[in-house]
mmCIF file of C-alpha atoms and ligand atoms in Angstrom:
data_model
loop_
_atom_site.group_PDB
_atom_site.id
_atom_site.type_symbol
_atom_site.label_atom_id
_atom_site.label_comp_id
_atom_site.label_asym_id
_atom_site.label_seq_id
_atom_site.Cartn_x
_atom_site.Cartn_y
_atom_site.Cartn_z
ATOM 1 C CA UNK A 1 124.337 116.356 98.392
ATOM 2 C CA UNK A 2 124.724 112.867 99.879
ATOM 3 C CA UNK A 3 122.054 110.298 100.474
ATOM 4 C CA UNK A 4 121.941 110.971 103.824
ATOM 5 C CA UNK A 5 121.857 114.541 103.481
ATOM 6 C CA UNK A 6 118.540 114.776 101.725
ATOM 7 C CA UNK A 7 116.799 112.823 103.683
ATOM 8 C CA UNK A 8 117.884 114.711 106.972
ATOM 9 C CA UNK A 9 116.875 118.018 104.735
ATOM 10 C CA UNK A 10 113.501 116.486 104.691
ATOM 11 C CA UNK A 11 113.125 115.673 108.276
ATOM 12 C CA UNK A 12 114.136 119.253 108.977
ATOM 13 C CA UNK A 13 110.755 119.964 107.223
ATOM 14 C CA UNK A 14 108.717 117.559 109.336
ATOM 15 C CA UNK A 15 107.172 121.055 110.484
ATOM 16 C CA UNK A 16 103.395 121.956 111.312
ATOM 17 C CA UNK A 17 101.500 124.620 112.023
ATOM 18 C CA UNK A 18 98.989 123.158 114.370
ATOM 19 C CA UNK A 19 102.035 122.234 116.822
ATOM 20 C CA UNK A 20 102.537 125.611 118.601
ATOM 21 C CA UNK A 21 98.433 125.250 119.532
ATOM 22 C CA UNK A 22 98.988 121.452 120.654
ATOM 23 C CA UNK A 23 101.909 122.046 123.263
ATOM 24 C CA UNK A 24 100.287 125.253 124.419
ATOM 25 C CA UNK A 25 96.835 125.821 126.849
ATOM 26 C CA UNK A 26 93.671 126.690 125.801
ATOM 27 C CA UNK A 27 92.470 123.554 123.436
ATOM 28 C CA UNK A 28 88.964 121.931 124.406
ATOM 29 C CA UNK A 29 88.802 118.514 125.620
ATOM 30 C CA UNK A 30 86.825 117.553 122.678
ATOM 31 C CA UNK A 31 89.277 119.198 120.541
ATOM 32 C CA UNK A 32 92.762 116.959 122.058
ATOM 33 C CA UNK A 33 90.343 114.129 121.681
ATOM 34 C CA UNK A 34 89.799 114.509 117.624
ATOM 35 C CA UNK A 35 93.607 115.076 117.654
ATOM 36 C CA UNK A 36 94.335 111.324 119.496
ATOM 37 C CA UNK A 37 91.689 109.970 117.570
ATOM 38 C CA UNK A 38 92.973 110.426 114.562
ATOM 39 C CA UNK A 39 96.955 109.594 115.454
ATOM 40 C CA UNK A 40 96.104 106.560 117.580
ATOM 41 C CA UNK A 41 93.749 105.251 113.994
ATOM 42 C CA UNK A 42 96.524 106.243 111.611
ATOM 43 C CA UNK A 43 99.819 104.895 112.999
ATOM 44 C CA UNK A 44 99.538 104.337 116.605
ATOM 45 C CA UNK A 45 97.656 101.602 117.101
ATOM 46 C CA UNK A 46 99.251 99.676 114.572
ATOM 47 C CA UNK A 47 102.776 100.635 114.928
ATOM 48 C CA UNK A 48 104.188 97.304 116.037
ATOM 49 C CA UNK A 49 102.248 95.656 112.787
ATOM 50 C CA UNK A 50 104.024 97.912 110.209
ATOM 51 C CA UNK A 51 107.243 97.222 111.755
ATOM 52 C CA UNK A 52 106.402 93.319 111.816
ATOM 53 C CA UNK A 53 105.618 93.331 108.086
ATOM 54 C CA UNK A 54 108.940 94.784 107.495
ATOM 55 C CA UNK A 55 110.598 92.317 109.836
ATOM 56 C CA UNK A 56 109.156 89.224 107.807
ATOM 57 C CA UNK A 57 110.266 90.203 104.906
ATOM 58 C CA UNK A 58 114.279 90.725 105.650
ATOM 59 C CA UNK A 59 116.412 87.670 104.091
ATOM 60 C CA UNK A 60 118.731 85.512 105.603
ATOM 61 C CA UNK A 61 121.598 87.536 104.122
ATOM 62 C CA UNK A 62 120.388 90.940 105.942
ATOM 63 C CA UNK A 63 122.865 91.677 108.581
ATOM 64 C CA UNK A 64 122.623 90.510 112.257
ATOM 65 C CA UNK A 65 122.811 93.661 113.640
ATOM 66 C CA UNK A 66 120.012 95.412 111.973
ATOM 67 C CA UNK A 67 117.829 92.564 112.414
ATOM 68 C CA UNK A 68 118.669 92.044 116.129
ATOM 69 C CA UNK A 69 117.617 95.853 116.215
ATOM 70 C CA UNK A 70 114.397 95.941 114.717
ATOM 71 C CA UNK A 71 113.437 92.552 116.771
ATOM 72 C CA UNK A 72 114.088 94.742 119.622
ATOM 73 C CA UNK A 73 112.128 97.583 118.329
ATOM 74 C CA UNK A 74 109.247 95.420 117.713
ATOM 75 C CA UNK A 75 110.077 94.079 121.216
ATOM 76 C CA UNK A 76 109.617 96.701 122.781
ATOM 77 C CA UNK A 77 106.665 98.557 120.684
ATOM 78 C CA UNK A 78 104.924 95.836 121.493
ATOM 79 C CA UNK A 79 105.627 94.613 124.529
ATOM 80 C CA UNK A 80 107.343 97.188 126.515
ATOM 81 C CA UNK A 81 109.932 94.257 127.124
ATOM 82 C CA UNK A 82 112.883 96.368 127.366
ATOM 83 C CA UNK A 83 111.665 99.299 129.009
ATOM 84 C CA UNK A 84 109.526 96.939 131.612
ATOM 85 C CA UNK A 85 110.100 98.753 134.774
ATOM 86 C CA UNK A 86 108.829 101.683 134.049
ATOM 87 C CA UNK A 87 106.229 99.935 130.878
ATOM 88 C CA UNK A 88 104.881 97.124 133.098
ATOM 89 C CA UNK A 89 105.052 94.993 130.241
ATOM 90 C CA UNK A 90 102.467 96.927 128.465
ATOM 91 C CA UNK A 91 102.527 97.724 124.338
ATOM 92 C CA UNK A 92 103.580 101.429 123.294
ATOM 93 C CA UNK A 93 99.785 101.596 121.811
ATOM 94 C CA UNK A 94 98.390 100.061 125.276
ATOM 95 C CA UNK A 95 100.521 103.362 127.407
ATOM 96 C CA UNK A 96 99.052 105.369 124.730
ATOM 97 C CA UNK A 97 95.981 104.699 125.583
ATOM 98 C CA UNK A 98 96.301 104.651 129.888
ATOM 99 C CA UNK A 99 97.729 108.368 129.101
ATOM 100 C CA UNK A 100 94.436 108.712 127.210
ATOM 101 C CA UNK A 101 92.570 107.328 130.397
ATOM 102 C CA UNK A 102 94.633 109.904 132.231
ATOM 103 C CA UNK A 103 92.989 112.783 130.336
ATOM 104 C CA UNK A 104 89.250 111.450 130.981
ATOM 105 C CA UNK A 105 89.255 109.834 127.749
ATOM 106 C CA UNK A 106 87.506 105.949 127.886
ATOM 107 C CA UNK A 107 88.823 103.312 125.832
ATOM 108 C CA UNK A 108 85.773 103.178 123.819
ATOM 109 C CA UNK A 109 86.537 106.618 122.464
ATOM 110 C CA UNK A 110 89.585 104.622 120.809
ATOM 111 C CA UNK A 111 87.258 102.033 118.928
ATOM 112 C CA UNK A 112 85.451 102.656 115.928
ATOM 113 C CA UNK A 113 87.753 105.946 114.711
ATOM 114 C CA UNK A 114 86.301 107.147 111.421
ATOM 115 C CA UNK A 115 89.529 108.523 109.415
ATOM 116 C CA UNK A 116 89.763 111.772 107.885
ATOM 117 C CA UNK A 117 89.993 111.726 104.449
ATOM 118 C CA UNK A 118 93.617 112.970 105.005
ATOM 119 C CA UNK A 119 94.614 111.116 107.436
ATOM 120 C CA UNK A 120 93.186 107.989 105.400
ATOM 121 C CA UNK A 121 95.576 109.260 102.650
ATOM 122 C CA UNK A 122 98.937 108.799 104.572
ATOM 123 C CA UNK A 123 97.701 105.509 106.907
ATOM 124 C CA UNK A 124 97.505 104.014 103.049
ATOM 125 C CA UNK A 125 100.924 104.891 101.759
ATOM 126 C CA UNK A 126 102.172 103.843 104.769
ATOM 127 C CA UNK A 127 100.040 100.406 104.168
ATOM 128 C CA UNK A 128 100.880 100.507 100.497
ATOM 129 C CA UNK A 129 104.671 100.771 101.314
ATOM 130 C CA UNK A 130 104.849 98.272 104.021
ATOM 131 C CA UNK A 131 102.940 95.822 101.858
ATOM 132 C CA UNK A 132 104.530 96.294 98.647
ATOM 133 C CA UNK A 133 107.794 98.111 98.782
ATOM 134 C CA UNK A 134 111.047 96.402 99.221
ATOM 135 C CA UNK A 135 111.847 96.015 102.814
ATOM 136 C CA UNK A 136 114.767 98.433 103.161
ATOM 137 C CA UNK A 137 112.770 101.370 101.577
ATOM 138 C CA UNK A 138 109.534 100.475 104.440
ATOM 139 C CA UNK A 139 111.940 100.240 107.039
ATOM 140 C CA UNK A 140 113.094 103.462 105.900
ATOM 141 C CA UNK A 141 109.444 105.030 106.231
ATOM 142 C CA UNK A 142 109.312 103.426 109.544
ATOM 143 C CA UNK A 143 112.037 104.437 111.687
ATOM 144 C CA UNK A 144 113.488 107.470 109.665
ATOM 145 C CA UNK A 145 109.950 109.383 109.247
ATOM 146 C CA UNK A 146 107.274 107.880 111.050
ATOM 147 C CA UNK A 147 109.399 107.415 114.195
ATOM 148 C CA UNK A 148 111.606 110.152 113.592
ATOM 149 C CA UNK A 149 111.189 114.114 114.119
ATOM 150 C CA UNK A 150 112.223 117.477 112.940
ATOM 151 C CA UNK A 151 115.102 117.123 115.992
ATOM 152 C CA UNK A 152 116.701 113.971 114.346
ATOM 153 C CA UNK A 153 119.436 116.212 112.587
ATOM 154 C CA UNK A 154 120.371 117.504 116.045
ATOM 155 C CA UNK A 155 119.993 114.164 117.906
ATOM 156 C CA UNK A 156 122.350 111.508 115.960
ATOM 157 C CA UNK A 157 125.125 114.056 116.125
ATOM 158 C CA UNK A 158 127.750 112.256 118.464
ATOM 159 C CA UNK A 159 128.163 114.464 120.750
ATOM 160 C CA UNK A 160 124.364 114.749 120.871
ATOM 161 C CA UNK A 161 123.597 113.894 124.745
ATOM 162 C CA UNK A 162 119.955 114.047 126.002
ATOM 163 C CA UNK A 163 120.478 117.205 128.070
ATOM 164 C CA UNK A 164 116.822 117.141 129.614
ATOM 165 C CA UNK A 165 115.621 115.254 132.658
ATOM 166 C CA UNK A 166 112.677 112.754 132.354
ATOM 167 C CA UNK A 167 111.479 115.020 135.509
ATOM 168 C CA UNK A 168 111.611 118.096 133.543
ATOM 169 C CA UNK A 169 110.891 117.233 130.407
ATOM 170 C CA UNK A 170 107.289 115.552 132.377
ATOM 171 C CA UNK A 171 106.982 119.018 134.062
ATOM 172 C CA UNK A 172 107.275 120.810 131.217
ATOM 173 C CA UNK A 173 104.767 118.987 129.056
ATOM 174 C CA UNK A 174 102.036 120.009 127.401
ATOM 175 C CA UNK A 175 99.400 117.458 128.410
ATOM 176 C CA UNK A 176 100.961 117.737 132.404
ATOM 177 C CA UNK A 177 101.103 121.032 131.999
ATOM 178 C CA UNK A 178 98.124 122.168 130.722
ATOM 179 C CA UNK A 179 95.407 119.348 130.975
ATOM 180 C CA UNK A 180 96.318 117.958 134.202
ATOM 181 C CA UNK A 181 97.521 114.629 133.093
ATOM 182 C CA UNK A 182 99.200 112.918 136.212
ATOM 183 C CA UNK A 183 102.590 111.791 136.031
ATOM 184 C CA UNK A 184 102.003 108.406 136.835
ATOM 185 C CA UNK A 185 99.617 108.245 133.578
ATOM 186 C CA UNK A 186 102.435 109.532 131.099
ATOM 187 C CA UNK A 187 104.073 106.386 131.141
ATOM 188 C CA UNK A 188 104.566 106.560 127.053
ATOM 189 C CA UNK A 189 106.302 109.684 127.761
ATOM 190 C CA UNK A 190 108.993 108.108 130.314
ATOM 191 C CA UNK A 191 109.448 105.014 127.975
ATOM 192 C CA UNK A 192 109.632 107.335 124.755
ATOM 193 C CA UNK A 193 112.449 109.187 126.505
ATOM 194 C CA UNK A 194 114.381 105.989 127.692
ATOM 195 C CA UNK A 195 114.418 103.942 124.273
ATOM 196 C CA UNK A 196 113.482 106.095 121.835
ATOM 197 C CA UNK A 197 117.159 108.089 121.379
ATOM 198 C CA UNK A 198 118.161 104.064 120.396
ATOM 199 C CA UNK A 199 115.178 103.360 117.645
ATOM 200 C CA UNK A 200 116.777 107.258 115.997
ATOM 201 C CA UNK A 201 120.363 105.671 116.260
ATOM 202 C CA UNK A 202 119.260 102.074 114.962
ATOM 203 C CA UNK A 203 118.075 103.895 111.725
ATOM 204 C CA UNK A 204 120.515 106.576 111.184
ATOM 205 C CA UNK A 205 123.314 105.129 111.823
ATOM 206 C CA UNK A 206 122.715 100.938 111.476
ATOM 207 C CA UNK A 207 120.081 101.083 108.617
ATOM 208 C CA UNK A 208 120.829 103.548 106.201
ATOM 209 C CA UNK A 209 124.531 102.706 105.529
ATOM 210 C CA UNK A 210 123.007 99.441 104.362
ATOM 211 C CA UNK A 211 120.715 100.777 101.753
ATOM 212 C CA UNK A 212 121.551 99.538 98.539
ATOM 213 C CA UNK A 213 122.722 102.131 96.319
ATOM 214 C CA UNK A 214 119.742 101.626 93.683
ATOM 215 C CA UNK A 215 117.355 101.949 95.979
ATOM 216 C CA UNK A 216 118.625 105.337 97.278
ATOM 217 C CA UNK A 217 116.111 107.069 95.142
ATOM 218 C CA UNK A 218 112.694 105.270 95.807
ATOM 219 C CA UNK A 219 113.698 105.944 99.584
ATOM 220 C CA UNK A 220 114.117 109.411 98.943
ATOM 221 C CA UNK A 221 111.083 109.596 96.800
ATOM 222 C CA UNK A 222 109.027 107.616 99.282
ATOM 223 C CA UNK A 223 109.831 110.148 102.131
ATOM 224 C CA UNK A 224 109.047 112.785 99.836
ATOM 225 C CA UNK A 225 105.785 111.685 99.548
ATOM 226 C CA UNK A 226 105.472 110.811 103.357
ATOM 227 C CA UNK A 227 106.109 114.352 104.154
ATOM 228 C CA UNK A 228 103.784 116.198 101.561
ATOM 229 C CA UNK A 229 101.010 113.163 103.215
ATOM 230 C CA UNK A 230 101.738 113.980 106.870
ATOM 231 C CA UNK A 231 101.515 117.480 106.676
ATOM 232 C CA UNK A 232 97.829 116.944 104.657
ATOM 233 C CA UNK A 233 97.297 114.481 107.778
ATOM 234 C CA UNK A 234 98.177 117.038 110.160
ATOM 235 C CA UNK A 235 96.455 120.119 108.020
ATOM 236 C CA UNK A 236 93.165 117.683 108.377
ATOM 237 C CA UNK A 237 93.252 117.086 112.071
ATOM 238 C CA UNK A 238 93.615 120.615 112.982
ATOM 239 C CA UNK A 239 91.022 121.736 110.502
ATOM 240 C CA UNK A 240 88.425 119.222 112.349
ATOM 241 C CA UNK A 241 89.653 120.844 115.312
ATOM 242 C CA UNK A 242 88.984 124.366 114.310
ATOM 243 C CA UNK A 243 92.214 125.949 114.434
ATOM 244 C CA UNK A 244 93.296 127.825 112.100
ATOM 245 C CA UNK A 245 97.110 128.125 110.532
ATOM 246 C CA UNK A 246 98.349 132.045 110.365
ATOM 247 C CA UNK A 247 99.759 132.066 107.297
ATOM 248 C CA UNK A 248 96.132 131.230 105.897
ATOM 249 C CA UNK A 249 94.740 133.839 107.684
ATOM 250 C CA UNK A 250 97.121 136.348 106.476
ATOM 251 C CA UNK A 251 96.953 135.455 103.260
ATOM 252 C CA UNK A 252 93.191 135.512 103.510
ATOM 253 C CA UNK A 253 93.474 139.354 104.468
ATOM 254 C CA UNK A 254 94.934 139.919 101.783
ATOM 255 C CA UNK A 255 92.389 138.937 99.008
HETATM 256 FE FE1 FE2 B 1 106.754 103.942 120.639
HETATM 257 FE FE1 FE2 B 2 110.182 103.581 118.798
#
């Protein structure tokens, strides 16, 4: 299998259990609130840094294009500069937190976060990798698994065109949906959907081609082991939240 290939196998297995109770009804407040806690302390928040570290480390010799588009991610991560008319000017992590505001949440629920043990576990590799870790294999972490989804497969095929509306894809949301967020507080959402097909292209397509061949294998290890930590991550949020994952349960019944 090619390069590419295995590391699209492992996004298809950026998977979790907890997801089918987080985009359905029925969770607490205090129980969405342990959930943004610990995703705002792990990676949110400090989104924009990680990318910066991997920014100031590209050469001179690293190609034009890829830098101009990880400038622009940064850009716009942490300024909303591109997306401004719908951003404001505000930072991804600032919209994160009005659409917290939105769901009754204060910002001083955001300040402080004690980390999981799990959740500590992955925010390190990702510090560990940023810090130490040649910048191609970070930048790697960064835009093909942090940023990216179990839909990337699906979404840099050409053809792929975003076939849902901003206005359903805000109707049909979870947090509108179900927890009465107002529209006018998802602003993250709206600014996800308008940039964010561009940050999955930028990677797939712009980055990875420029990998050096004898680094293919570190990045393949290192999203290995960004996978096996993000699933612990996610295992440990939904744990503190009291749900429970079905195929523990059934093999429970079974003992
Ligand atoms: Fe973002
Ligand atoms: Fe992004």
């Amino acid at each position: 299998m090619s390069f590419r290939e295995n590391l699209l196998c492992i996004m298809d297995q950026k998977n979790h259990w907890g997801w089918k109770f987080l985009s359905g009804p029925g969770l607490k407040k205090s129980q969405l609130l342990i959930h943004f806690q610990q995703e705002f302390e792990t990676y949110v928040r400090d989104f924009p840094l990680f990318l910066a570290r991997v920014i100031g480390q590209m050469g001179s010799d690293t190609p034009n294009q890829l830098l101009r588009e990880f400038a622009e991610n940064l850009y716009e991560e942490q300024t909303g500069g591109i997306s401004k008319s719908v951003s404001k000017g505000k930072s991804h992590p600032e919209l994160f937190l009005k659409m917290m505001k939105g769901l009754s949440f204060s910002k001083k629920n955001f300040q402080n976060i004690k980390l999981l043990p799990t959740s500590l576990a992955y925010r390190s590799f990702i510090d560990k990798v940023t810090l130490i870790d040649d910048w191609q294999v970070s930048a790697c972490l960064l835009t093909l698994f942090v940023e990216g989804s179990i839909q990337d497969r699906q979404r840099i095929q050409s053809a792929y065109k975003e076939k849902t509306k901003i206005e359903i894809k805000l109707k049909e949301h979870a947090l509108i949906k179900y927890y009465a967020l107002k529209s006018s507080d998802a602003d993250l959402i709206k600014v996800h959907h308008a940039v964010e097909g561009g940050h999955r292209r930028s990677a797939w397509e712009t980055l990875l081609p420029l990998i050096p061949s004898y680094l293919e294998n570190l990045v393949e290890q290192r999203m290995r082991e960004a996978l096996e930590l993000w699933l612990l991550f996610r295992d440990g949020v939904c744990i503190e939240m009291g749900l429970e994952s079905q195929d523990f349960k059934d093999l429970l019944s079974k003992i």
